[in-house]
Coordinates of C-alpha atoms in Angstrom, one line a residue:
Chain A
M21 CA 187.6 10.5 151.8
F22 CA 187.8 13.9 153.3
L23 CA 186.7 15.7 150.1
Q24 CA 183.9 13.2 149.7
H25 CA 182.7 13.9 153.2
L26 CA 183.0 17.6 152.7
V27 CA 181.0 17.5 149.5
D28 CA 178.3 15.2 151.1
G29 CA 178.2 17.7 154.0
I30 CA 177.6 20.7 151.6
L31 CA 174.8 18.7 149.9
S32 CA 173.1 17.8 153.2
G33 CA 173.8 21.3 154.5
A34 CA 171.9 22.8 151.6
I35 CA 168.8 21.0 152.6
I36 CA 169.2 21.9 156.2
A37 CA 169.8 25.5 155.1
L38 CA 166.5 25.6 153.2
G39 CA 164.6 24.2 156.1
A40 CA 166.3 26.3 158.6
I41 CA 165.6 29.7 157.0
G42 CA 161.9 29.4 158.0
L43 CA 162.7 28.2 161.5
S44 CA 165.1 31.1 162.0
F45 CA 162.6 33.7 160.8
T46 CA 159.8 32.2 163.1
M47 CA 162.3 32.4 166.1
K48 CA 163.0 36.0 165.5
I49 CA 159.7 37.4 164.1
L50 CA 157.2 35.2 165.8
R51 CA 159.3 34.9 168.8
F52 CA 159.1 31.2 169.6
A53 CA 161.0 28.0 169.0
N54 CA 158.7 26.2 166.6
F55 CA 159.2 22.4 167.3
S56 CA 156.6 21.7 164.5
H57 CA 158.6 23.4 161.9
S58 CA 160.4 20.2 160.8
E59 CA 157.1 18.4 160.3
L60 CA 156.5 20.9 157.5
L61 CA 159.5 19.2 155.6
T62 CA 157.7 15.9 156.0
W63 CA 154.5 17.2 154.8
G64 CA 156.1 19.1 151.9
A65 CA 157.8 15.7 150.8
Y66 CA 154.5 13.8 151.0
F67 CA 152.5 16.5 149.2
A68 CA 154.7 15.8 146.3
V69 CA 153.9 12.1 146.7
V70 CA 150.2 13.2 146.5
F71 CA 150.9 15.3 143.4
F72 CA 152.8 12.4 141.6
A73 CA 149.8 10.1 142.4
M74 CA 147.4 12.6 140.8
A75 CA 149.6 13.3 137.8
G76 CA 150.2 9.6 137.5
V77 CA 146.5 9.4 136.3
F78 CA 147.8 11.1 133.1
G79 CA 151.0 9.0 132.9
N80 CA 154.1 8.3 135.0
P81 CA 155.7 11.5 135.9
F82 CA 159.1 10.0 135.8
A83 CA 158.5 8.3 132.5
A84 CA 160.6 10.8 130.6
P85 CA 163.4 12.0 132.8
I86 CA 165.5 14.9 131.7
A87 CA 169.0 13.2 131.3
P88 CA 171.0 12.9 133.5
F89 CA 168.4 13.4 136.2
S90 CA 166.2 10.8 137.7
F91 CA 163.1 13.0 137.1
G92 CA 161.4 14.9 134.5
W93 CA 159.7 18.4 134.5
P94 CA 156.8 17.3 136.7
L95 CA 159.1 17.5 139.6
L96 CA 159.3 21.2 139.2
V97 CA 155.5 21.4 139.2
A98 CA 155.5 19.1 142.2
L99 CA 157.9 21.5 144.1
V100 CA 155.5 24.4 143.4
F101 CA 152.5 22.3 144.4
S102 CA 154.1 21.1 147.6
A103 CA 155.3 24.7 148.5
V104 CA 151.8 26.0 148.0
S105 CA 150.0 23.2 150.0
T106 CA 152.5 23.4 152.8
S107 CA 152.1 27.1 152.9
V108 CA 148.3 26.7 153.2
L109 CA 148.8 24.1 156.0
A110 CA 151.1 26.5 158.0
L111 CA 148.7 29.3 157.6
V112 CA 145.9 27.0 158.8
L113 CA 147.9 26.1 161.9
H114 CA 148.8 29.7 162.4
R115 CA 145.1 30.7 162.3
L116 CA 143.9 27.8 164.5
V117 CA 146.6 27.6 167.1
Y118 CA 149.6 30.1 167.0
R119 CA 147.7 33.3 166.4
R120 CA 145.2 32.6 169.1
L121 CA 147.9 31.7 171.5
S122 CA 150.1 34.6 170.7
R123 CA 147.2 36.9 171.8
T124 CA 146.2 35.0 175.0
A125 CA 149.4 33.5 176.3
G126 CA 153.1 33.8 176.5
H127 CA 155.5 32.7 173.9
M128 CA 156.4 29.6 176.0
T129 CA 152.9 28.4 175.6
M130 CA 153.4 28.6 172.0
V131 CA 156.4 26.3 172.3
F132 CA 154.2 23.7 174.1
A133 CA 151.6 24.0 171.5
S134 CA 154.2 23.4 168.8
F135 CA 155.1 20.2 170.6
G136 CA 151.5 19.1 170.3
V137 CA 151.2 20.3 166.7
A138 CA 154.3 18.4 165.8
L139 CA 153.0 15.2 167.3
L140 CA 149.8 15.6 165.4
L141 CA 151.4 16.4 162.0
R142 CA 153.8 13.5 162.3
N143 CA 151.3 10.9 163.3
F144 CA 148.8 12.0 160.6
V145 CA 151.5 11.3 158.0
L146 CA 152.0 7.8 159.6
L147 CA 148.2 7.3 159.5
I148 CA 147.7 8.3 156.0
F149 CA 150.9 7.0 154.3
G150 CA 151.9 4.2 156.6
A151 CA 155.3 3.6 158.0
D152 CA 157.1 2.1 155.1
P153 CA 159.6 4.1 153.2
I154 CA 158.3 5.6 149.9
Y155 CA 160.6 6.5 146.8
Y156 CA 159.7 9.1 144.2
S157 CA 161.6 7.1 141.7
T158 CA 163.4 3.7 141.8
A159 CA 165.3 4.5 138.5
L160 CA 169.1 3.9 138.8
Q161 CA 171.3 6.9 138.5
F162 CA 175.0 7.1 137.7
A163 CA 177.2 9.1 139.8
I164 CA 179.3 11.9 138.2
R165 CA 183.0 11.5 139.0
L166 CA 184.8 14.7 139.9
P167 CA 188.5 15.2 140.4
G168 CA 189.8 13.9 143.7
G169 CA 187.7 10.7 143.5
I170 CA 184.6 12.5 144.5
R171 CA 181.2 11.1 143.4
V172 CA 177.9 13.1 143.2
M173 CA 174.6 12.1 141.8
P174 CA 173.2 14.4 139.2
D175 CA 170.1 15.0 141.4
Q176 CA 172.4 16.3 144.1
V177 CA 173.8 19.0 141.7
F178 CA 170.2 20.0 140.9
L179 CA 169.6 20.3 144.6
L180 CA 172.6 22.5 145.2
G181 CA 171.8 24.7 142.2
L182 CA 168.1 25.1 143.2
T183 CA 169.2 26.1 146.7
V184 CA 171.5 28.7 145.4
V185 CA 168.7 30.1 143.2
I186 CA 166.2 30.2 146.1
V187 CA 168.7 31.9 148.4
I188 CA 169.4 34.5 145.8
A189 CA 165.7 35.1 145.2
L190 CA 165.1 35.4 149.0
H191 CA 168.0 37.8 149.3
L192 CA 166.5 40.1 146.5
F193 CA 163.1 39.8 148.2
M194 CA 164.3 40.8 151.6
T195 CA 166.3 43.7 150.2
R196 CA 164.3 45.0 147.3
S197 CA 160.6 44.4 147.8
R198 CA 158.5 46.4 150.1
T199 CA 157.2 43.3 151.9
G200 CA 160.8 42.1 152.5
I201 CA 161.8 45.4 153.9
S202 CA 158.8 45.5 156.1
M203 CA 159.7 41.9 157.3
R204 CA 163.1 43.1 158.4
A205 CA 161.5 46.1 160.1
V206 CA 159.1 43.8 162.0
S207 CA 162.0 41.6 162.9
E208 CA 164.1 44.5 164.3
N209 CA 161.4 46.3 166.2
P210 CA 157.7 45.2 165.9
D211 CA 156.3 48.2 167.7
L212 CA 158.1 50.7 165.8
A213 CA 157.3 48.8 162.5
R214 CA 153.6 49.0 163.6
V215 CA 153.5 52.6 164.2
S216 CA 155.3 53.2 160.9
G217 CA 152.3 51.7 159.1
V218 CA 153.4 48.1 158.5
N219 CA 150.6 45.5 158.7
T220 CA 152.2 43.0 161.0
D221 CA 149.5 40.4 160.4
T222 CA 150.4 40.4 156.7
I223 CA 154.1 40.2 157.5
I224 CA 153.5 37.3 159.8
A225 CA 151.6 35.5 157.1
W226 CA 154.5 36.0 154.7
V227 CA 156.9 34.6 157.3
W228 CA 154.8 31.3 157.4
V229 CA 154.6 31.3 153.6
I230 CA 158.3 31.7 153.1
G231 CA 159.1 29.3 156.0
A232 CA 156.7 26.6 154.8
S233 CA 157.7 26.9 151.2
G234 CA 161.4 26.5 152.1
A235 CA 160.6 23.6 154.3
A236 CA 158.5 21.9 151.6
I237 CA 161.2 22.3 149.0
A238 CA 163.8 21.0 151.4
G239 CA 161.6 18.0 152.2
V240 CA 161.1 17.2 148.5
L241 CA 164.7 17.4 147.8
Y242 CA 165.5 15.3 150.8
G243 CA 163.0 12.7 149.5
L244 CA 164.6 12.9 146.1
T245 CA 168.1 12.0 147.4
V246 CA 167.2 9.7 150.2
Q247 CA 163.7 8.2 150.8
L248 CA 160.6 9.3 152.4
R249 CA 159.6 8.3 156.0
P250 CA 157.1 9.8 158.4
E251 CA 160.1 10.6 160.7
L252 CA 161.9 12.5 157.9
G253 CA 161.3 15.9 159.5
F254 CA 161.5 14.7 163.1
A255 CA 165.1 13.4 162.5
L256 CA 166.1 16.9 161.3
I257 CA 164.8 18.8 164.3
L258 CA 168.1 19.2 165.9
P259 CA 170.1 20.0 162.7
L260 CA 167.5 22.7 161.8
F261 CA 167.7 24.3 165.2
A262 CA 171.4 24.2 165.2
A263 CA 171.6 25.9 161.8
A264 CA 169.1 28.6 163.0
I265 CA 170.8 29.2 166.3
L266 CA 174.4 29.0 164.9
G267 CA 173.5 31.6 162.2
G268 CA 171.8 33.8 164.6
T269 CA 167.9 33.8 164.3
G270 CA 166.3 36.1 161.9
S271 CA 169.3 36.2 159.5
L272 CA 168.9 34.7 155.9
Y273 CA 172.6 34.2 155.3
G274 CA 173.1 33.1 158.9
A275 CA 170.6 30.3 158.4
V276 CA 172.4 29.2 155.1
I277 CA 175.9 29.3 156.5
G278 CA 174.5 27.6 159.8
G279 CA 173.0 24.8 157.6
L280 CA 176.3 24.4 155.8
V281 CA 178.3 24.2 159.0
V282 CA 175.9 21.7 160.5
G283 CA 175.9 19.5 157.4
I284 CA 179.6 19.6 156.9
S285 CA 180.3 19.0 160.6
E286 CA 177.9 16.1 160.7
N287 CA 179.6 14.4 157.7
L288 CA 183.1 15.1 158.8
S289 CA 182.3 13.8 162.3
V290 CA 182.3 10.2 161.0
M291 CA 186.0 10.5 160.5
V292 CA 186.5 11.0 164.2
I293 CA 183.6 9.4 166.0
P294 CA 181.4 6.3 165.4
S295 CA 178.9 7.2 162.7
T296 CA 176.2 6.0 165.1
Y297 CA 176.7 9.1 167.2
K298 CA 176.3 11.4 164.2
P299 CA 172.9 12.6 165.3
A300 CA 174.5 14.2 168.5
V301 CA 176.7 16.4 166.4
P302 CA 174.1 19.3 165.9
F303 CA 173.4 19.2 169.6
L304 CA 177.0 19.7 170.5
L305 CA 177.2 22.6 168.0
I306 CA 174.1 24.1 169.7
L307 CA 175.7 23.8 173.0
A308 CA 179.0 25.3 171.9
V309 CA 177.4 28.3 170.2
L310 CA 174.9 29.0 173.1
Y311 CA 177.9 28.8 175.5
F312 CA 180.4 30.9 173.7
R313 CA 178.2 33.2 171.5
P314 CA 174.6 33.1 172.5
E315 CA 173.5 35.5 169.8
G316 CA 174.7 33.2 167.0
L317 CA 177.5 33.7 164.6
F318 CA 175.6 36.5 162.5
G319 CA 173.0 37.5 165.0
E320 CA 172.9 40.8 166.8
R321 CA 173.1 41.0 170.5
N322 CA 169.6 41.6 171.9
T323 CA 169.3 43.1 175.4
Chain B
M146 CA 136.4 -8.7 189.2
I147 CA 139.9 -9.9 190.0
G148 CA 140.8 -9.0 186.4
V149 CA 139.5 -5.4 186.8
L150 CA 141.3 -5.0 190.2
S151 CA 144.6 -6.4 188.9
Y152 CA 144.4 -4.1 185.9
L153 CA 143.6 -1.2 188.2
I154 CA 146.6 -1.9 190.3
F155 CA 148.8 -2.2 187.1
F156 CA 147.4 1.0 185.8
L157 CA 148.1 3.0 189.1
I158 CA 151.6 1.7 189.4
L159 CA 152.5 3.1 186.0
A160 CA 150.5 6.3 186.3
L161 CA 151.9 7.2 189.7
T162 CA 155.5 6.3 188.6
L163 CA 155.1 8.7 185.7
G164 CA 153.4 11.1 188.2
V165 CA 156.7 11.3 190.1
A166 CA 158.4 12.6 186.9
V167 CA 155.6 15.0 186.5
L168 CA 156.2 16.4 190.0
G169 CA 159.8 16.8 189.0
L170 CA 158.9 18.6 185.9
N171 CA 156.4 20.8 187.9
L172 CA 159.2 21.9 190.1
Q173 CA 161.2 22.9 187.0
W174 CA 158.5 24.4 184.8
G175 CA 155.6 25.1 187.2
F176 CA 157.5 26.8 190.0
T177 CA 160.8 27.9 188.4
G178 CA 159.9 28.5 184.8
L179 CA 162.6 26.1 183.5
F180 CA 161.6 24.5 180.1
N181 CA 163.2 21.1 180.3
A182 CA 162.3 19.3 176.9
G183 CA 164.6 16.4 177.8
V184 CA 162.5 14.6 180.4
A185 CA 163.0 11.2 178.7
G186 CA 166.7 11.5 179.0
F187 CA 166.7 11.9 182.7
L188 CA 164.2 9.0 183.1
A189 CA 166.7 6.9 181.0
V190 CA 169.6 7.8 183.3
G191 CA 167.6 6.7 186.3
G192 CA 166.3 3.6 184.7
Y193 CA 169.7 2.5 183.5
A194 CA 171.3 3.4 187.0
M195 CA 168.7 1.1 188.5
A196 CA 169.4 -1.7 186.1
M197 CA 173.1 -1.4 186.6
L198 CA 173.0 -1.4 190.4
T199 CA 170.4 -4.1 191.1
G200 CA 170.6 -6.2 188.0
P201 CA 172.3 -9.6 187.8
S202 CA 176.1 -9.5 186.9
R203 CA 176.8 -10.3 183.3
A204 CA 180.0 -11.2 181.5
A205 CA 179.6 -9.0 178.6
V206 CA 178.1 -5.9 180.3
F207 CA 179.6 -3.7 183.0
G208 CA 177.5 -3.4 186.2
G209 CA 175.0 -6.0 187.6
F210 CA 176.0 -5.3 191.2
E211 CA 172.9 -7.1 192.6
L212 CA 172.4 -4.4 195.3
P213 CA 169.1 -4.0 197.1
F214 CA 166.2 -2.2 195.5
V215 CA 166.3 0.9 197.8
V216 CA 170.0 1.4 196.8
G217 CA 168.9 1.2 193.3
L218 CA 166.4 4.0 193.8
L219 CA 168.9 6.1 195.7
G220 CA 171.6 5.4 193.0
A221 CA 169.2 6.4 190.3
M222 CA 168.5 9.7 191.9
I223 CA 172.2 10.4 192.5
A224 CA 173.1 9.4 188.8
S225 CA 170.3 11.6 187.4
G226 CA 171.2 14.4 189.8
L227 CA 174.9 14.3 188.7
A228 CA 173.8 14.4 185.0
A229 CA 171.6 17.3 185.8
I230 CA 174.4 19.2 187.5
V231 CA 176.8 18.8 184.5
I232 CA 174.0 19.6 182.0
G233 CA 172.7 22.4 184.2
L234 CA 176.0 24.1 184.5
L235 CA 176.1 24.3 180.7
T236 CA 172.6 25.4 180.0
I237 CA 171.0 27.0 183.1
R238 CA 171.8 30.5 181.9
L239 CA 170.1 30.1 178.5
R240 CA 166.9 31.8 177.6
H241 CA 163.7 29.8 177.7
E242 CA 163.5 28.6 174.1
Y243 CA 167.1 27.9 173.9
L244 CA 166.9 25.9 177.1
A245 CA 164.1 23.9 175.5
V246 CA 166.1 23.1 172.4
A247 CA 169.3 22.3 174.3
T248 CA 167.4 19.8 176.8
F249 CA 165.6 18.2 173.7
G250 CA 169.1 17.6 172.2
I251 CA 170.3 16.2 175.6
A252 CA 167.5 13.7 175.6
V253 CA 168.3 12.7 172.0
T254 CA 172.0 12.3 173.0
I255 CA 171.2 10.2 176.1
Q256 CA 169.1 8.0 174.0
L257 CA 171.9 7.6 171.4
V258 CA 174.3 6.6 174.1
C259 CA 171.9 4.0 175.5
V260 CA 171.5 2.4 172.1
N261 CA 175.2 2.5 171.2
W262 CA 177.2 2.0 174.4
E263 CA 176.9 -1.7 174.4
P264 CA 179.4 -2.6 177.1
V265 CA 177.3 -0.6 179.7
T266 CA 173.9 -0.4 178.4
G267 CA 173.5 -3.7 176.6
G268 CA 172.8 -1.7 173.3
T269 CA 169.4 -2.2 171.5
L270 CA 168.7 -5.4 173.4
G271 CA 168.8 -3.5 176.7
L272 CA 169.3 -5.2 180.1
I273 CA 166.9 -7.9 181.3
G274 CA 166.3 -9.8 184.4
I275 CA 166.2 -6.8 186.8
P276 CA 164.8 -8.2 190.0
N277 CA 161.5 -7.0 191.2
P278 CA 161.7 -6.9 195.1
T279 CA 158.2 -8.1 195.6
K280 CA 158.9 -11.4 193.9
A281 CA 160.8 -12.5 196.9
M282 CA 158.1 -11.4 199.3
V283 CA 155.0 -13.2 198.2
E284 CA 153.5 -15.5 195.6
G285 CA 151.1 -14.5 193.0
S286 CA 151.3 -11.6 190.6
L287 CA 148.3 -9.8 192.1
A288 CA 149.8 -9.7 195.6
Q289 CA 153.2 -8.7 194.2
N290 CA 151.7 -5.9 192.2
A291 CA 149.8 -4.8 195.2
I292 CA 153.0 -4.6 197.2
Y293 CA 154.8 -2.7 194.3
L294 CA 151.8 -0.3 194.2
A295 CA 152.3 0.4 197.9
I296 CA 156.0 1.1 197.3
V297 CA 155.2 3.6 194.5
L298 CA 152.5 5.1 196.7
I299 CA 155.0 5.6 199.5
V300 CA 157.6 7.1 197.1
T301 CA 154.9 9.4 195.6
A302 CA 153.8 10.5 199.0
I303 CA 157.2 11.3 200.1
A304 CA 158.0 13.2 196.9
Y305 CA 154.7 15.1 197.2
T306 CA 154.9 16.1 200.8
G307 CA 158.6 17.0 200.4
L308 CA 157.9 19.2 197.5
Q309 CA 154.9 20.8 199.1
R310 CA 157.0 21.8 202.0
L311 CA 159.7 23.1 199.8
V312 CA 157.6 25.2 197.5
Q313 CA 155.6 26.6 200.4
G314 CA 158.7 27.5 202.3
P315 CA 161.1 30.4 201.6
W316 CA 162.9 28.5 198.9
G317 CA 159.7 27.9 197.0
R318 CA 158.8 31.6 197.2
T319 CA 162.3 32.6 195.9
L320 CA 161.6 30.2 192.9
K321 CA 158.4 31.9 192.1
A322 CA 160.1 35.3 192.4
I323 CA 162.7 34.2 190.0
R324 CA 160.1 32.9 187.6
E325 CA 158.1 36.1 187.6
D326 CA 161.0 38.6 187.6
E327 CA 164.6 37.4 187.7
T328 CA 166.0 40.9 187.8
A329 CA 163.8 41.9 190.8
A330 CA 164.7 38.7 192.6
A331 CA 168.5 39.3 192.0
S332 CA 168.2 42.8 193.3
L333 CA 166.9 41.4 196.6
G334 CA 170.1 39.5 197.0
K335 CA 168.9 36.2 195.6
N336 CA 171.2 34.2 193.3
P337 CA 168.9 33.2 190.4
V338 CA 171.5 31.0 188.6
R339 CA 172.1 29.0 191.7
I340 CA 168.5 28.6 192.6
R341 CA 167.4 27.6 189.1
L342 CA 170.2 25.1 189.1
E343 CA 169.0 23.6 192.4
A344 CA 165.5 23.4 191.2
F345 CA 166.7 21.8 187.9
V346 CA 168.8 19.2 189.7
L347 CA 166.1 18.4 192.2
G348 CA 163.5 18.0 189.4
C349 CA 165.9 15.7 187.4
M350 CA 166.5 13.6 190.5
L351 CA 162.7 12.9 190.7
M352 CA 162.7 12.1 186.9
G353 CA 165.6 9.6 187.6
L354 CA 163.6 8.1 190.5
S355 CA 160.6 7.7 188.3
G356 CA 162.7 5.9 185.7
A357 CA 164.0 3.6 188.4
L358 CA 160.6 2.7 189.7
Y359 CA 159.6 1.9 186.1
V360 CA 162.5 -0.4 185.4
G361 CA 162.2 -2.0 188.7
F362 CA 158.6 -2.9 188.0
I363 CA 158.8 -4.1 184.5
G364 CA 162.1 -5.9 185.0
Y365 CA 164.1 -4.8 182.1
V366 CA 165.4 -1.7 180.5
S367 CA 165.5 -0.8 176.8
P368 CA 166.5 2.4 175.0
F369 CA 163.1 2.4 173.3
D370 CA 161.3 3.0 176.5
F371 CA 162.8 6.5 176.6
L372 CA 161.9 7.9 173.1
P373 CA 160.9 11.6 172.8
I374 CA 157.2 10.6 173.0
V375 CA 157.7 10.0 176.8
T376 CA 158.7 13.7 177.2
F377 CA 155.5 14.8 175.4
Q378 CA 153.4 12.6 177.5
I379 CA 154.9 13.9 180.7
W380 CA 154.5 17.5 179.6
T381 CA 150.9 16.8 178.5
M382 CA 150.3 15.4 182.1
L383 CA 151.5 18.6 183.7
I384 CA 149.6 21.0 181.4
V385 CA 146.4 19.0 181.7
G386 CA 146.6 18.8 185.5
G387 CA 147.8 22.5 185.9
S388 CA 151.4 23.6 186.3
A389 CA 152.4 25.0 189.6
N390 CA 150.2 22.8 191.5
N391 CA 151.6 19.4 192.7
R392 CA 148.0 18.0 193.1
G393 CA 147.3 19.0 189.5
A394 CA 150.6 17.3 188.4
L395 CA 149.5 14.0 189.9
L396 CA 145.9 14.4 188.7
G397 CA 147.2 15.1 185.2
A398 CA 149.4 11.9 185.4
L399 CA 146.3 9.8 186.3
I400 CA 144.1 11.3 183.4
V401 CA 146.5 11.4 180.6
W402 CA 147.9 8.0 181.4
G403 CA 144.2 6.7 181.6
V404 CA 143.4 8.3 178.2
W405 CA 146.6 6.7 176.7
T406 CA 146.0 3.1 178.0
M407 CA 142.2 3.2 177.4
S408 CA 142.7 4.5 173.9
G409 CA 145.3 1.7 173.3
F410 CA 142.9 -0.8 174.7
F411 CA 140.1 0.3 172.4
I412 CA 142.2 0.6 169.3
A413 CA 143.5 -3.0 169.8
R414 CA 140.0 -4.2 169.8
V415 CA 138.5 -2.0 167.0
V416 CA 141.4 -1.6 164.5
P417 CA 142.1 -4.6 162.3
P418 CA 145.4 -6.5 162.9
E419 CA 147.0 -5.3 159.7
W420 CA 146.6 -1.7 160.9
Q421 CA 148.2 -2.3 164.3
A422 CA 151.4 -0.6 163.3
Q423 CA 149.3 2.7 163.0
S424 CA 147.5 2.3 166.4
G425 CA 150.4 4.0 168.2
A426 CA 149.9 6.9 165.9
I427 CA 146.2 7.3 166.9
Q428 CA 147.3 7.3 170.5
A429 CA 149.9 9.9 169.8
V430 CA 147.4 12.1 167.8
L431 CA 145.2 12.0 170.9
I432 CA 148.0 13.1 173.2
G433 CA 148.8 15.9 170.7
L434 CA 145.0 17.0 170.5
I435 CA 144.7 17.0 174.2
L436 CA 147.8 19.2 174.6
V437 CA 146.7 21.8 172.0
I438 CA 143.1 22.0 173.2
V439 CA 143.9 22.4 176.8
L440 CA 146.5 25.1 175.9
L441 CA 143.8 26.8 173.8
F442 CA 140.7 26.6 175.9
R443 CA 142.0 26.0 179.5
P444 CA 145.7 27.1 179.7
R445 CA 145.9 26.9 183.5
G446 CA 145.0 23.2 183.3
L447 CA 142.3 21.5 185.4
I448 CA 143.6 22.7 188.7
G449 CA 146.0 25.5 188.1
E450 CA 148.1 27.5 190.5
E451 CA 146.7 28.8 193.7
I452 CA 147.5 32.4 194.0
H453 CA 149.0 33.2 197.4
V454 CA 149.3 36.7 198.6
S455 CA 151.8 37.5 201.4
R456 CA 150.5 38.2 204.8
H457 CA 152.4 41.4 204.8
A458 CA 150.8 42.5 201.6
R459 CA 147.1 41.9 202.4
S460 CA 146.3 45.6 202.2
A461 CA 147.6 45.8 198.6
P462 CA 145.0 46.3 195.9
A463 CA 143.9 43.0 194.4
D464 CA 144.9 43.7 190.8
A465 CA 148.5 44.2 192.0
R466 CA 148.8 40.4 192.3
P467 CA 151.2 38.7 189.9
E468 CA 149.4 36.7 187.3
A469 CA 150.1 33.0 186.8
P470 CA 151.9 32.4 183.6

């Protein structure tokens, strides 16, 4: 059972990691704890529903799945569609709310505002799509049996592979591209970056786009392996914050490892405590990290 | 006319009950700058303490000591105060946004315990049959509610005047000093960690009191009365009314609870029955909109902090005053 829990933990950890990258960057570069970030996962997942509904006009997008997955190539298009739409949503929110507040008020005001925005985003999904769970596909899938009695779904293998690809791509972006390097500069020292000719407005827009795209993809992948509910993102707030804080804010690999640690500990916890208390595990991780190593495992100590 | 009056009494009982929690939050955020995103959790501790102390004894559930109402209120304050001491010792040194995340997690965890710890909390069913003290005094729900409103008014008045005396005294000035500049306050010999902890615990005790008043009035306690939306409502009340102003806190409670109940009333009339499940979403959207719009266009709230200048500093130039956050 241990191995199965471990594998399940890695799989859910991959989704948390994708969602936490953006949260970690916003905490570091935009300097506020964005409680509305997890709602971007929900919107990402539901944007894919919209895409499938539109594509469905031309035929069922799941009609010809690529064996052994439950989906066909339209899912890849849906991922792109959802990432773009969620990025637009995040930029609109930035324009309407967060940018204005960052100029006129302190960063704690932005945290309040993110509470309000989260409430709005979550309840709009509820209004538009209703409270009943939605599935992308109801097709049956057969688990792959691995040595040690571990079972995984083909879709979960896809999920893990896609996460690895995205993290490598982001790593290259952050280390090789001019924008990525500027982003790290702004994260380290915004004033110094600005006097060195970095356009911080552009960088902040990039932070939103990367964060929202990661959140959207995480949301779709979560919807693919579980089901869609308006509370999908809300239920992930604590795991996402735990991953970002655990890894140290602003660190790409920190968020990834944080996500894996959170996912694995959540899944292993059911061997020790009743599974009904599983949602409290990320909170205990947050407390432990903040108490013993407030800068996170990979963060740098800011003074 | 009687209908309007009884509805008004009902409304005021709940609005002022929540107002006590807003006063507690105001002490934490408004005066001390502590971001407590776990208000609902402390309401729950107080509510369950009330149910356990004053409720009828049950075979399956621990508690049910059938103690008097006042003992329930005091016990609720002690229980939430103790919870706040434990949580405060763990988290009070954290930076603002980390404190927000940690306290949010506390509320989630407390709610999980309420749902799952059946031998004490009754699980998802909650605890029913908590005696309302006014039932033994008079006949008729109008008179009973009027007496309960009087109780809530007295409690609110005590909380308000007590807090006013505290925040206008030396302790309150120290709170504001820590809020504005912790290092400067520490250099003047104040112990910021200790004083922040005191404000946190006292604020949480008021939240527990509010939870107890709520449970004592509705007569049962359920884990679903303390969902995170309650935290958002109480925060919105404080922001709308104006933080660092106790009158603002109460005004915000009345206004936001008014918007919440009236919108619920109209939605129930206008929205067709098959859409009723979504009506709560419309209310939540309204609360979110109010919060964001007030932050954008009137960040200090309706009546924000009154700026005081020390008697000894009257000669200082006006622009040297600290700005309200």
